[in-house]
Tab-separated table of N, CA and C in Angstrom:
chain	number	residue	atom	x	y	z
A	1	UNK	N	97.547	144.475	-13.773
A	1	UNK	CA	96.842	143.256	-13.738
A	1	UNK	C	98.059	141.943	-12.792
A	2	UNK	N	97.367	141.620	-12.017
A	2	UNK	CA	98.377	140.653	-11.159
A	2	UNK	C	98.709	139.255	-12.099
A	3	UNK	N	100.292	139.208	-11.974
A	3	UNK	CA	100.745	138.019	-12.660
A	3	UNK	C	100.150	136.428	-12.718
A	4	UNK	N	99.596	136.423	-10.995
A	4	UNK	CA	99.226	135.232	-10.775
A	4	UNK	C	97.865	134.933	-11.161
A	5	UNK	N	97.115	136.033	-11.852
A	5	UNK	CA	95.552	135.779	-12.740
A	5	UNK	C	96.127	135.427	-14.073
A	6	UNK	N	97.147	135.494	-14.820
A	6	UNK	CA	97.077	135.214	-16.153
A	6	UNK	C	96.755	133.095	-16.281
A	7	UNK	N	97.057	132.634	-15.631
A	7	UNK	CA	96.905	131.275	-15.837
A	7	UNK	C	95.438	131.113	-15.877
A	8	UNK	N	94.882	132.134	-15.160
A	8	UNK	CA	93.433	131.688	-14.992
A	8	UNK	C	92.472	132.910	-16.713
A	9	UNK	N	93.205	133.622	-16.954
A	9	UNK	CA	92.595	134.435	-17.917
A	9	UNK	C	93.190	133.994	-19.424
A	10	UNK	N	94.155	133.219	-19.699
A	10	UNK	CA	95.033	133.237	-20.770
A	10	UNK	C	94.148	132.038	-21.555
A	11	UNK	N	93.496	131.106	-20.643
A	11	UNK	CA	92.767	129.782	-21.592
A	11	UNK	C	91.474	130.535	-22.347
A	12	UNK	N	91.000	131.794	-21.838
A	12	UNK	CA	89.697	132.102	-22.105
A	12	UNK	C	90.020	133.036	-23.262
A	13	UNK	N	91.269	133.418	-23.545
A	13	UNK	CA	91.530	134.523	-24.668
A	13	UNK	C	90.893	133.795	-25.932
A	14	UNK	N	91.639	132.745	-26.447
A	14	UNK	CA	91.559	132.043	-27.614
A	14	UNK	C	90.050	132.018	-28.094
A	15	UNK	N	88.885	131.570	-27.078
A	15	UNK	CA	87.773	131.358	-27.454
A	15	UNK	C	87.320	132.775	-27.373
A	16	UNK	N	87.528	133.716	-26.953
A	16	UNK	CA	87.077	135.132	-27.115
A	16	UNK	C	87.421	135.600	-28.560
A	17	UNK	N	88.404	135.553	-28.755
A	17	UNK	CA	89.225	136.243	-30.096
A	17	UNK	C	88.490	135.524	-30.862
A	18	UNK	N	88.600	134.117	-30.841
A	18	UNK	CA	87.299	133.591	-32.120
A	18	UNK	C	85.865	133.801	-32.418
A	19	UNK	N	85.410	134.264	-31.312
A	19	UNK	CA	83.972	134.507	-31.111
A	19	UNK	C	84.046	135.949	-31.839
A	20	UNK	N	84.884	137.035	-31.663
A	20	UNK	CA	85.174	138.161	-32.204
A	20	UNK	C	85.544	138.183	-33.471
A	21	UNK	N	86.174	136.942	-34.179
A	21	UNK	CA	86.515	136.800	-35.487
A	21	UNK	C	85.387	136.572	-36.199
A	22	UNK	N	84.295	135.400	-35.521
A	22	UNK	CA	83.272	134.999	-35.718
A	22	UNK	C	82.304	136.475	-36.280
A	23	UNK	N	81.981	137.196	-35.182
A	23	UNK	CA	81.277	138.452	-35.053
A	23	UNK	C	81.640	139.115	-36.194
A	24	UNK	N	82.652	139.289	-36.548
A	24	UNK	CA	83.407	140.308	-37.663
A	24	UNK	C	82.907	139.981	-38.926
A	25	UNK	N	83.109	138.620	-39.029
A	25	UNK	CA	82.701	137.848	-40.140
A	25	UNK	C	81.173	138.348	-40.762
A	26	UNK	N	80.495	137.797	-39.399
A	26	UNK	CA	79.109	138.547	-39.581
A	26	UNK	C	78.654	139.645	-39.895
A	27	UNK	N	79.568	140.549	-39.272
A	27	UNK	CA	79.170	141.915	-39.839
A	27	UNK	C	79.441	142.257	-40.997
A	28	UNK	N	80.411	141.691	-41.490
A	28	UNK	CA	81.058	142.037	-43.414
A	28	UNK	C	80.068	141.391	-44.063
A	29	UNK	N	79.614	140.016	-43.723
A	29	UNK	CA	78.408	139.631	-44.800
A	29	UNK	C	77.258	140.384	-44.718
A	30	UNK	N	77.089	140.798	-43.420
A	30	UNK	CA	75.496	141.774	-43.468
A	30	UNK	C	75.593	143.043	-44.341
A	31	UNK	N	76.998	143.694	-44.362
A	31	UNK	CA	77.282	144.601	-45.005
A	31	UNK	C	77.172	144.462	-46.529
A	32	UNK	N	77.826	143.251	-46.765
A	32	UNK	CA	77.552	142.928	-48.264
A	32	UNK	C	76.170	142.525	-48.618
A	33	UNK	N	75.313	141.705	-48.145
A	33	UNK	CA	74.129	141.509	-48.317
A	33	UNK	C	73.586	142.800	-48.300
A	34	UNK	N	73.431	143.555	-47.435
A	34	UNK	CA	72.622	144.816	-47.566
A	34	UNK	C	73.077	145.738	-48.647
A	35	UNK	N	74.292	145.854	-48.930
A	35	UNK	CA	74.511	146.788	-50.664
A	35	UNK	C	73.979	145.865	-51.435
A	36	UNK	N	73.843	144.719	-51.622
A	36	UNK	CA	73.273	144.045	-53.076
A	36	UNK	C	71.653	144.012	-52.763
A	37	UNK	N	71.290	144.058	-51.622
A	37	UNK	CA	70.121	144.493	-51.536
A	37	UNK	C	69.608	145.927	-51.594
A	38	UNK	N	70.342	146.956	-51.825
A	38	UNK	CA	70.389	148.076	-51.963
A	38	UNK	C	70.329	148.366	-53.597
A	39	UNK	N	71.293	147.585	-54.274
A	39	UNK	CA	71.593	147.658	-55.792
A	39	UNK	C	69.997	146.986	-56.117
A	40	UNK	N	69.565	146.248	-55.777
A	40	UNK	CA	68.476	145.317	-56.322
A	40	UNK	C	67.292	146.018	-56.378
A	41	UNK	N	67.043	147.039	-54.933
A	41	UNK	CA	66.113	147.819	-55.172
A	41	UNK	C	66.198	148.632	-55.884
A	42	UNK	N	67.070	149.342	-56.215
A	42	UNK	CA	67.390	150.529	-57.010
A	42	UNK	C	66.846	150.156	-58.470
A	43	UNK	N	67.398	148.980	-58.698
A	43	UNK	CA	67.373	148.602	-60.017
A	43	UNK	C	65.961	148.165	-60.348
A	44	UNK	N	65.281	147.748	-59.476
A	44	UNK	CA	63.996	147.414	-59.600
A	44	UNK	C	63.195	148.820	-59.498
A	45	UNK	N	63.561	149.651	-58.945
A	45	UNK	CA	63.081	151.189	-58.998
A	45	UNK	C	63.095	151.583	-60.139
A	46	UNK	N	64.242	151.764	-60.861
A	46	UNK	CA	64.665	152.472	-61.918
A	46	UNK	C	64.018	151.716	-63.295
A	47	UNK	N	63.772	150.608	-63.004
A	47	UNK	CA	63.402	149.468	-64.102
A	47	UNK	C	61.995	149.777	-64.335
A	48	UNK	N	61.052	150.143	-63.400
A	48	UNK	CA	59.845	150.434	-63.136
A	48	UNK	C	59.297	151.617	-64.334
């Protein structure tokens, strides 16, 4: 990558990294929620 493109690209890095962090947090939350849902389903089935 040519050095002259850095001033154009660098300002875009922070918003992209923030988006990646937000997406990662969403994935972690989805995994947590999925695990809780699975536990609830198993508990319900075994209690029936």
